[in-house]
Coordinates of N, CA and C in Angstrom, one line a residue:
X1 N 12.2 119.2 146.3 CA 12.8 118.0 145.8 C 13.6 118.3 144.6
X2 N 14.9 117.7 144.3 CA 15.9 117.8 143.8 C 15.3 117.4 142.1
X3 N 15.9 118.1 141.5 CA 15.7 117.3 140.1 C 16.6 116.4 139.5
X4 N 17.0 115.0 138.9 CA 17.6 114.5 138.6 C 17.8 114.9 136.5
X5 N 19.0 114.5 136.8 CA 19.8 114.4 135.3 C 20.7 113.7 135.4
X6 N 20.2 113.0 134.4 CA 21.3 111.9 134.5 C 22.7 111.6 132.8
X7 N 23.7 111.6 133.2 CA 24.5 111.5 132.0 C 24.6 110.1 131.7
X8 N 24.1 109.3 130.4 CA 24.4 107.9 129.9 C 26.0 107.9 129.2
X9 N 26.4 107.1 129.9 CA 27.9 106.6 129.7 C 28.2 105.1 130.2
X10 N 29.3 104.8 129.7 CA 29.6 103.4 129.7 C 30.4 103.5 131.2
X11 N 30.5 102.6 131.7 CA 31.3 102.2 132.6 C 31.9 101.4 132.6
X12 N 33.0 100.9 133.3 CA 33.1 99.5 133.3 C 33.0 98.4 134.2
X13 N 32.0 97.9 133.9 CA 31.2 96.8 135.0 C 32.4 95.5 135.3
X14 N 32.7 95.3 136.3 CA 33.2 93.9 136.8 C 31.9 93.0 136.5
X15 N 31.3 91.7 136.0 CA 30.4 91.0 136.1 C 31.0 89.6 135.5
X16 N 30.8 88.3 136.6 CA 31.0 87.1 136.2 C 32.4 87.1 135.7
X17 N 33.3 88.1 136.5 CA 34.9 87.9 136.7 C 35.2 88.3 135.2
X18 N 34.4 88.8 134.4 CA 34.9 89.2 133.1 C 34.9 91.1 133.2
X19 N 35.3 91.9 132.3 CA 35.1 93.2 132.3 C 34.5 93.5 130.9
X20 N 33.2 94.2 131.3 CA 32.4 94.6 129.7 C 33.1 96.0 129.5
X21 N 33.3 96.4 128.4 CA 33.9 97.6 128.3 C 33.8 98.2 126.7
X22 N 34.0 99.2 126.5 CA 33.8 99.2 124.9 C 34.8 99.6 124.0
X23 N 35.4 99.4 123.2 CA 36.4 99.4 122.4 C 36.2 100.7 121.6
X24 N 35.1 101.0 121.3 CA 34.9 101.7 120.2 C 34.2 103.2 121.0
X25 N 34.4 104.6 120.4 CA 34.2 105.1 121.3 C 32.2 105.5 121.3
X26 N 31.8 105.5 122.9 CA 30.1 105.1 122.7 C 29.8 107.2 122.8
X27 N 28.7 107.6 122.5 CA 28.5 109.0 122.6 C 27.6 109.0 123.6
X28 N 27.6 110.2 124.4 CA 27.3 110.6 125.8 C 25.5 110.7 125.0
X29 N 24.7 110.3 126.1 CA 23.1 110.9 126.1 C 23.2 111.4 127.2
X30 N 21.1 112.2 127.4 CA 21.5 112.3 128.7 C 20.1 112.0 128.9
X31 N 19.3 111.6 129.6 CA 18.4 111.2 130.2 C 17.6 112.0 131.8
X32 N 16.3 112.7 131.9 CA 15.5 113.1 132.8 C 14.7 112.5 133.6
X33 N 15.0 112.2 134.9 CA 14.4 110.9 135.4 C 13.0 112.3 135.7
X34 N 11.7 111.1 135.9 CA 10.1 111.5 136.5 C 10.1 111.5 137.7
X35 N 9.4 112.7 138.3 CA 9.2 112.8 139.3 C 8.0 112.0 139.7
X36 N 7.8 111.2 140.5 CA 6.6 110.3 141.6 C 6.0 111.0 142.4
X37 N 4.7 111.5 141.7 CA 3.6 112.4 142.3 C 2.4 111.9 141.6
X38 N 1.5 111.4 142.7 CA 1.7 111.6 144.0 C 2.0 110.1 144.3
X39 N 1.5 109.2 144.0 CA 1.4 107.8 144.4 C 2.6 107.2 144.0
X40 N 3.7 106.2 145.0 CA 5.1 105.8 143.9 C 4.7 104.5 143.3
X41 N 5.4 103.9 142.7 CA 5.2 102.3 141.9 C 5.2 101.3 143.2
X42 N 4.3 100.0 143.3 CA 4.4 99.2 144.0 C 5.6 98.1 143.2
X43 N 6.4 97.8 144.5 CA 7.4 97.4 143.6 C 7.2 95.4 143.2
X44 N 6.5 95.2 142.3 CA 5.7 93.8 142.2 C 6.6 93.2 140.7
X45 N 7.4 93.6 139.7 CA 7.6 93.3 138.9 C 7.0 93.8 137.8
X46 N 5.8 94.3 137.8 CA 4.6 94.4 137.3 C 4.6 96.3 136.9
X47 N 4.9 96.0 134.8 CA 4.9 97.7 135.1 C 3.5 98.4 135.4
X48 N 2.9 98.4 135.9 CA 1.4 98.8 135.7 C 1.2 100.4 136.2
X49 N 2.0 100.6 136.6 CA 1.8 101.8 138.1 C 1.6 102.9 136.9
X50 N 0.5 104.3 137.5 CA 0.6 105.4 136.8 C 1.8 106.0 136.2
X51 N 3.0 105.7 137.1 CA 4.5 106.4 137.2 C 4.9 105.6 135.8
X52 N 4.8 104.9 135.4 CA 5.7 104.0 134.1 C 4.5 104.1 133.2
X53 N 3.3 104.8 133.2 CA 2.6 104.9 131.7 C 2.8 105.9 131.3
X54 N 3.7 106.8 131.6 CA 3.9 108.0 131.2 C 5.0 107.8 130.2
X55 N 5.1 109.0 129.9 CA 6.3 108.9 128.9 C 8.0 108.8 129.2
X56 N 9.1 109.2 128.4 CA 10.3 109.0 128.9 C 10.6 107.9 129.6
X57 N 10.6 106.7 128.3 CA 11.4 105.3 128.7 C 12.1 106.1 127.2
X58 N 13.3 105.1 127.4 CA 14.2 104.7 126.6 C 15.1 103.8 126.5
X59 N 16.1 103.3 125.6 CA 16.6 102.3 125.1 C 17.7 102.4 124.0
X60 N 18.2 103.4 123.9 CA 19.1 103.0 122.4 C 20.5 102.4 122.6
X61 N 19.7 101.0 123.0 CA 21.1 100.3 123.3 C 22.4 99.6 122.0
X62 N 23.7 99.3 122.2 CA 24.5 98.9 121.8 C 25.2 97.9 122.4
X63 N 25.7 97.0 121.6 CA 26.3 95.8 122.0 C 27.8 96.3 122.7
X64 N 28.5 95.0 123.9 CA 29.7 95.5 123.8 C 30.4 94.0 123.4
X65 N 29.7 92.8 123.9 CA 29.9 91.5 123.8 C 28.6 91.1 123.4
X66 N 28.7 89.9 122.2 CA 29.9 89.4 121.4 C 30.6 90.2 120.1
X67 N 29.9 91.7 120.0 CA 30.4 91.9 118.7 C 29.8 93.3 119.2
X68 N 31.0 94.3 119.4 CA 31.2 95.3 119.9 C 30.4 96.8 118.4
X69 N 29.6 97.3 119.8 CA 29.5 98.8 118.8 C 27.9 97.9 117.7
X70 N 27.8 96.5 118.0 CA 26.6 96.4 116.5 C 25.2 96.4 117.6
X71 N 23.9 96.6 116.8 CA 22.7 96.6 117.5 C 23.0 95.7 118.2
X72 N 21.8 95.9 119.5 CA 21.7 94.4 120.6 C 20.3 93.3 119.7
X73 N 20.9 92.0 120.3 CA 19.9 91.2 119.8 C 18.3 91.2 120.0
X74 N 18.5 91.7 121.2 CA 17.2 92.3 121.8 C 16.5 93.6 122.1
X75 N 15.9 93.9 122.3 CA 15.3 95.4 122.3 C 15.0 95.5 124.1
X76 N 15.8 96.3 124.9 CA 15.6 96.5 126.2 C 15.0 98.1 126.3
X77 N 14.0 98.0 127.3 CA 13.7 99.6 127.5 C 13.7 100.0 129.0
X78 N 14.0 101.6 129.6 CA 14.1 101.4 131.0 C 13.4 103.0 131.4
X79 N 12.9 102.8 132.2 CA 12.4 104.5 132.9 C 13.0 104.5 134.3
X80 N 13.3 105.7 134.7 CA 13.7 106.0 136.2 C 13.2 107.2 136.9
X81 N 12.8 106.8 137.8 CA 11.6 107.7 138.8 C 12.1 108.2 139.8
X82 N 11.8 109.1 141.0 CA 12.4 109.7 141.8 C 11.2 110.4 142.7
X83 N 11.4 110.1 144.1 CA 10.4 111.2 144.9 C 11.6 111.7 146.1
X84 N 11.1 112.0 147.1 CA 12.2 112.6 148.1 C 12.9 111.8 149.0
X85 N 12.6 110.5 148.7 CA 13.2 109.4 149.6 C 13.9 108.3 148.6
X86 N 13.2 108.0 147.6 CA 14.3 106.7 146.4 C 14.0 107.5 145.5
X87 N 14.8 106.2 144.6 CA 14.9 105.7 143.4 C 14.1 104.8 142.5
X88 N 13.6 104.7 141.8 CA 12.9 103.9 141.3 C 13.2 103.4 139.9
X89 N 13.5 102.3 139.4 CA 13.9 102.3 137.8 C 13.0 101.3 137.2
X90 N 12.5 101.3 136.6 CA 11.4 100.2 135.8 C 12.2 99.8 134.3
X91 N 12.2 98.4 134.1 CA 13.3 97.7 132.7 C 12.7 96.7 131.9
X92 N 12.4 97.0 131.1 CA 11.7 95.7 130.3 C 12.7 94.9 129.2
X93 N 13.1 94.0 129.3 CA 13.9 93.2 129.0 C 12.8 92.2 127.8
X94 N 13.1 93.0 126.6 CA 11.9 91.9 126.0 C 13.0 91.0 125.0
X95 N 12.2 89.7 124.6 CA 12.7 88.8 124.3 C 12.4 88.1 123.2
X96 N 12.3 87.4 121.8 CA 11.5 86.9 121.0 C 11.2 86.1 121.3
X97 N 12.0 85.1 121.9 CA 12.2 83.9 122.2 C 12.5 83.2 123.9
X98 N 11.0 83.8 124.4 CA 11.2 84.2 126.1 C 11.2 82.7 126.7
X99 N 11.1 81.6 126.0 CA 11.1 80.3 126.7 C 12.7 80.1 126.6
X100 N 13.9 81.0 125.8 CA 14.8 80.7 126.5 C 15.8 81.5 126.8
X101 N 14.8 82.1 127.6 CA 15.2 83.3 128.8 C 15.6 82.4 130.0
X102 N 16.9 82.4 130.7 CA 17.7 81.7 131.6 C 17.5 82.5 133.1
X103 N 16.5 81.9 133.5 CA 16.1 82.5 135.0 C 16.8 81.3 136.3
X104 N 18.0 81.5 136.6 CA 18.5 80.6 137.9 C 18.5 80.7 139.1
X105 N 18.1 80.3 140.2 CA 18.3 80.2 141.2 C 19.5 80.1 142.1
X106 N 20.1 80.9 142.8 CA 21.4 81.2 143.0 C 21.2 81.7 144.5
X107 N 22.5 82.1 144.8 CA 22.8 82.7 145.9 C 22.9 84.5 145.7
X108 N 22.6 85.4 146.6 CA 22.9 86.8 146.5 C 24.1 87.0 146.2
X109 N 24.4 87.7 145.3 CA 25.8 88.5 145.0 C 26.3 87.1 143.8
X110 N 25.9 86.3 144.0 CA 26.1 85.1 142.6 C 25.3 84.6 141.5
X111 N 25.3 86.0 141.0 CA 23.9 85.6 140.5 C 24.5 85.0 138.7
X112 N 23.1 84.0 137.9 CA 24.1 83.4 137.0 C 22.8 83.8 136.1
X113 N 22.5 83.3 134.9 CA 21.4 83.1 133.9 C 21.6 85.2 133.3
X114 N 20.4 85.2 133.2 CA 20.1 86.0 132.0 C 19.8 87.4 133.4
X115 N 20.5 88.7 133.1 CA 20.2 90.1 134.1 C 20.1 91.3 133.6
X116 N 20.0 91.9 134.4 CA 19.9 93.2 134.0 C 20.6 94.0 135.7
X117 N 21.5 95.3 134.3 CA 22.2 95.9 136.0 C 22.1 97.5 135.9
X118 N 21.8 98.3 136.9 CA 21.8 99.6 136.6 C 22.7 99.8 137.9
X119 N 23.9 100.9 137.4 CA 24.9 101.8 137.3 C 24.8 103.2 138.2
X120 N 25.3 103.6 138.6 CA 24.8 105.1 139.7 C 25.9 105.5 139.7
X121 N 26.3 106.7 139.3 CA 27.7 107.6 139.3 C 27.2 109.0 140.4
X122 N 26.8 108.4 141.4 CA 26.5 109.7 141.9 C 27.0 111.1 142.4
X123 N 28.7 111.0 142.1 CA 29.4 111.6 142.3 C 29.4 112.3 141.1
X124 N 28.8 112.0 140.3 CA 29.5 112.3 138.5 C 30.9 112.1 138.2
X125 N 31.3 112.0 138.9 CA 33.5 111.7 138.5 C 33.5 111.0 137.5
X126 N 32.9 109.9 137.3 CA 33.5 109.1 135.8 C 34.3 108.2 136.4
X127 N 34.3 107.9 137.7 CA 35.6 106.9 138.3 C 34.8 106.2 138.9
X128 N 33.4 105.9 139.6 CA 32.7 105.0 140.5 C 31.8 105.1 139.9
X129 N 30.6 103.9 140.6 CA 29.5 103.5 140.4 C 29.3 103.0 141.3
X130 N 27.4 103.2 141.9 CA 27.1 101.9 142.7 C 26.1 101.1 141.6
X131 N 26.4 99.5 141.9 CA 25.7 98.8 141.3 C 24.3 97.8 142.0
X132 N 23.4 98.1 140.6 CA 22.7 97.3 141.5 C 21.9 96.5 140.3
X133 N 22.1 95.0 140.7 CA 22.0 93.8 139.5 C 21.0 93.1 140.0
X134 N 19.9 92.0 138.8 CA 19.1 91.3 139.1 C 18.9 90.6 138.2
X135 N 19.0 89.3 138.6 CA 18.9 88.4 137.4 C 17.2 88.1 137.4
X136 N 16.8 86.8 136.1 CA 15.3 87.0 136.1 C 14.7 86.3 136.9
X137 N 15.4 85.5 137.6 CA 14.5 84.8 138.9 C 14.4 86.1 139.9
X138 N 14.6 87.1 139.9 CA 14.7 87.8 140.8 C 16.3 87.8 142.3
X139 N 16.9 87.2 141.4 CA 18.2 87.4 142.8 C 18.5 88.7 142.5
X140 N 19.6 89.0 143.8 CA 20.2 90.4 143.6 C 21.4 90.4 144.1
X141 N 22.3 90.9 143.0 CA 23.8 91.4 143.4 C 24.0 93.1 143.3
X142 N 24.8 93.5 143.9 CA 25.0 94.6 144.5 C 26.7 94.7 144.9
X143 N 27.2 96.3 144.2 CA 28.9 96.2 144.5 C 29.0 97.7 144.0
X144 N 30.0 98.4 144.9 CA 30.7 99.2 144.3 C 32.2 99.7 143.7
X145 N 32.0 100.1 142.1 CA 33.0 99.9 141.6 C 33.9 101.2 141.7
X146 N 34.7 101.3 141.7 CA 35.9 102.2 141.9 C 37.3 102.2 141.2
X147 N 37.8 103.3 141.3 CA 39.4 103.0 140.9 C 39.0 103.0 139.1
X148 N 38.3 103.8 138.7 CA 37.7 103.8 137.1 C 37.7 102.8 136.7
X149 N 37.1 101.5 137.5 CA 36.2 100.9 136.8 C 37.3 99.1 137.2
X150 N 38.6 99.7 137.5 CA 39.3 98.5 138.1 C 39.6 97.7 139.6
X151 N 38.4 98.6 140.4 CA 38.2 97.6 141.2 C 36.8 97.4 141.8
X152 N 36.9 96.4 142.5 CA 35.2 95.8 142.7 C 35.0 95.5 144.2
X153 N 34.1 96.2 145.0 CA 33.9 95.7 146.4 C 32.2 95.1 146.2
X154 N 32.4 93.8 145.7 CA 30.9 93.0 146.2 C 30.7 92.8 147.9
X155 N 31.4 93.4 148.6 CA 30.6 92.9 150.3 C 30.0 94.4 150.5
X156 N 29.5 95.6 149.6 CA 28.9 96.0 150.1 C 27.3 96.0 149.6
X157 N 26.7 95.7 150.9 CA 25.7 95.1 151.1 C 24.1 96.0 150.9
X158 N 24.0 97.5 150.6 CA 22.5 98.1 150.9 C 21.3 97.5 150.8
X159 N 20.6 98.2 151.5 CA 19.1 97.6 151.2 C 18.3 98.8 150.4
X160 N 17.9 97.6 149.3 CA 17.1 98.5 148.0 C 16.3 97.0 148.2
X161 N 15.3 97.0 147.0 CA 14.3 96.4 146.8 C 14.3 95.8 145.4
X162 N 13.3 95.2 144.6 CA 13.7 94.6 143.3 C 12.8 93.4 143.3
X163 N 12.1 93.4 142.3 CA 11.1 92.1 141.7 C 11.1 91.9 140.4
X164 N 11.1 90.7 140.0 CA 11.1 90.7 138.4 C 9.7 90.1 138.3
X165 N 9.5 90.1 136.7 CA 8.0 89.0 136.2 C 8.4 88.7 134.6
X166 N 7.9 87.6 134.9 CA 8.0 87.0 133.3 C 6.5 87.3 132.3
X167 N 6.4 88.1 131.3 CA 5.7 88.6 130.8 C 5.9 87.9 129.1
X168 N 4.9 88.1 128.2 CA 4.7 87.4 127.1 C 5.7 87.8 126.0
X169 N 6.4 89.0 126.8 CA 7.6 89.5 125.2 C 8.9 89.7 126.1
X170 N 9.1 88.9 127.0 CA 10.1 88.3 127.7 C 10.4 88.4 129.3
X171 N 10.8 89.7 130.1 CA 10.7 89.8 131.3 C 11.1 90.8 131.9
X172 N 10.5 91.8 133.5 CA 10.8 92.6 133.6 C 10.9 92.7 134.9
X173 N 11.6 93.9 135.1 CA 12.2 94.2 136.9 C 11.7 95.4 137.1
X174 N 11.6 95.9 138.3 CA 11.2 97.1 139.1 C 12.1 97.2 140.1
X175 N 13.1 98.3 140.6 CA 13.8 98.7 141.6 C 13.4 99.6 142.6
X176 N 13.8 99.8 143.8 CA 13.3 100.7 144.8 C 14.9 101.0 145.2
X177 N 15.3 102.2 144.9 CA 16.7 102.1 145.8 C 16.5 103.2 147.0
X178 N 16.5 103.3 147.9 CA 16.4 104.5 149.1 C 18.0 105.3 148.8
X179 N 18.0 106.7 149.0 CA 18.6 107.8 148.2 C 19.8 107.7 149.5
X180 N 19.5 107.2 150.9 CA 20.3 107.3 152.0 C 20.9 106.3 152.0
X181 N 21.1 105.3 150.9 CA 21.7 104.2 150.5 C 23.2 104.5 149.8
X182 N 23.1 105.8 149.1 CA 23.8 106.4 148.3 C 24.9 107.7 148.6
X183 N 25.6 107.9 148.2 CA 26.4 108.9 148.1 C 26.3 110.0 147.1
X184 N 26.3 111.5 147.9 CA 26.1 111.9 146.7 C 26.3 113.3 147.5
X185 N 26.5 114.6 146.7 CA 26.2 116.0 147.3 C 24.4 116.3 146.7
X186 N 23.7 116.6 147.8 CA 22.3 117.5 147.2 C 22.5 118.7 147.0
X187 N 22.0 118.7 145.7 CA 22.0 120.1 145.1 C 20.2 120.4 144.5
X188 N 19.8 121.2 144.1 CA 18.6 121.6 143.6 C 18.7 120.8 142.1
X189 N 19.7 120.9 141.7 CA 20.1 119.9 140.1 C 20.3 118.6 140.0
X190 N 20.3 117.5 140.4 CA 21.7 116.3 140.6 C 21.4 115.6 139.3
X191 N 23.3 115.6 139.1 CA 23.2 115.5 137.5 C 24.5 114.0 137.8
X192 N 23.8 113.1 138.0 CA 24.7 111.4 137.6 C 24.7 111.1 136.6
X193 N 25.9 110.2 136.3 CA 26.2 109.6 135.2 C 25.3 108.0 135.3
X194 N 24.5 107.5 134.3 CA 24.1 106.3 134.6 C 24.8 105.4 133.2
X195 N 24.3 103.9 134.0 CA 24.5 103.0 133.0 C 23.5 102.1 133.0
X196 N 23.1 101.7 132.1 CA 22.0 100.0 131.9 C 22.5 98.8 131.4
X197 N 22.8 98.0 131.5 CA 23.6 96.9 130.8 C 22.7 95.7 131.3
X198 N 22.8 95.0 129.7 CA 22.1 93.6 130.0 C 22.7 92.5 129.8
X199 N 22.4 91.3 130.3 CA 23.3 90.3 129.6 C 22.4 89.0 129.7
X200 N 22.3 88.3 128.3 CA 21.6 87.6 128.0 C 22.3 85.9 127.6
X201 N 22.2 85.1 128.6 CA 23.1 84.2 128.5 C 23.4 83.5 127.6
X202 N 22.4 83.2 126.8 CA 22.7 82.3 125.7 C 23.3 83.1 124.7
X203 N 24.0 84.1 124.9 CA 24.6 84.8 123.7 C 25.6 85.4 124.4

C-alpha cells in the first residue's frame, strides 16, 4: 500500500460563481495522511472511529474572504486516512455560535448555506483538482477544476460517500472517496497537493 503525502496549497476554487483565491502569498505545508488498519471509519458523520482518535489532525487555517491573509473566524480541523481502496477525510467545522450554522436543503451540485470542500491535486501539477464539497445538511457537489484554476466541469459526477452531524461546538463531515474515482500515477510515494476550504455564510 502506497504512502500518501500530501502538499497544502491554495487553489483556486470556482464556488457559488465567485473565485476564492489569495492575494497575498500563502506558504506551502505538507501533511501525512494515516494509514486504516485494520478497521476503516463508518462513514456516519460521527468522528468516533479508532482511525480519527489518533493523532495528525490539523488546521492552520487562513482567511481569503472577507479579509484576506487574517485568522479565520472559526477554528476548522481535518484528518485524512487512506487504506488500499479510498480515501477517507474527517473535518470538524467548529462553531461558537452553532444555532447559526446555515444548513439548506438544495439540489446536488447546488449546494447553498454554510460547507466545507476538499481539493485533490492528484497529479501534483499545480493546474487541477478534483473537488469534493458538502454543505451541513449533508448535500454534495462535486467538479473538476482545470486550466489552473480557470475552468470548472461541475457534470462530473463520481461516486464517493459523505455524512455530516451537528455536534455541540458546531458540525462535522466524514468522506469516503474510492481511489478508482481518481486519477493519478501509483507510485510507492504519492505525493498530492491538497486543499481545505470552508465557507461560512453568514460572513
Amino acid at each position: 500500500m502506497a504512502n500518501f503525502l500530501f502538499l497544502l496549497l491554495p487553489f483556486l476554487f470556482m464556488l457559488a460563481a465567485s473565485k476564492l483565491s489569495f492575494s497575498n502569498p500563502v506558504a506551502k505545508k505538507t501533511y501525512t495522511a494515516t494509514p486504516v488498519n485494520p478497521h476503516p471509519p463508518v462513514i456516519d458523520g460521527i468522528l468516533d472511529d479508532p482511525v480519527w482518535q489518533k493523532e495528525n489532525w490539523t488546521g492552520d487555517f487562513i482567511q481569503s474572504q472577507p479579509h484576506d491573509g487574517k485568522e479565520p473566524s472559526q477554528k476548522t480541523r481535518f484528518k485524512v486516512a487512506y487504506d488500499a481502496d479510498f480515501l477517507y477525510a474527517a473535518l470538524h467545522m467548529y462553531d461558537t455560535e452553532p444555532d447559526k450554522i446555515s444548513a439548506r436543503v438544495t439540489r446536488r451540485d447546488d449546494i447553498d448555506g454554510d460547507w466545507i470542500a476538499l481539493g485533490l491535486d492528484s497529479y501534483n501539477d499545480k493546474r487541477t483538482a478534483f473537488c469534493f464539497i458538502v454543505n451541513a445538511m449533508g448535500i454534495k457537489r462535486d467538479m473538476i477544476i482545470t486550466e489552473d484554476g480557470n475552468r470548472e466541469d461541475a457534470n462530473w459526477d463520481p461516486i464517493w460517500y459523505v455524512k455530516t452531524a451537528r455536534v455541540d461546538s458546531g458540525w462535522t463531515a466524514e468522506m469516503k472517496i474510492p481511489l478508482n474515482q481518481l486519477r493519478f500515477k501509483p507510485s510507492d510515494e504519492m505525493i498530492w497537493g491538497l486543499q481545505v476550504m470552508r465557507g461560512i455564510h453568514r460572513n
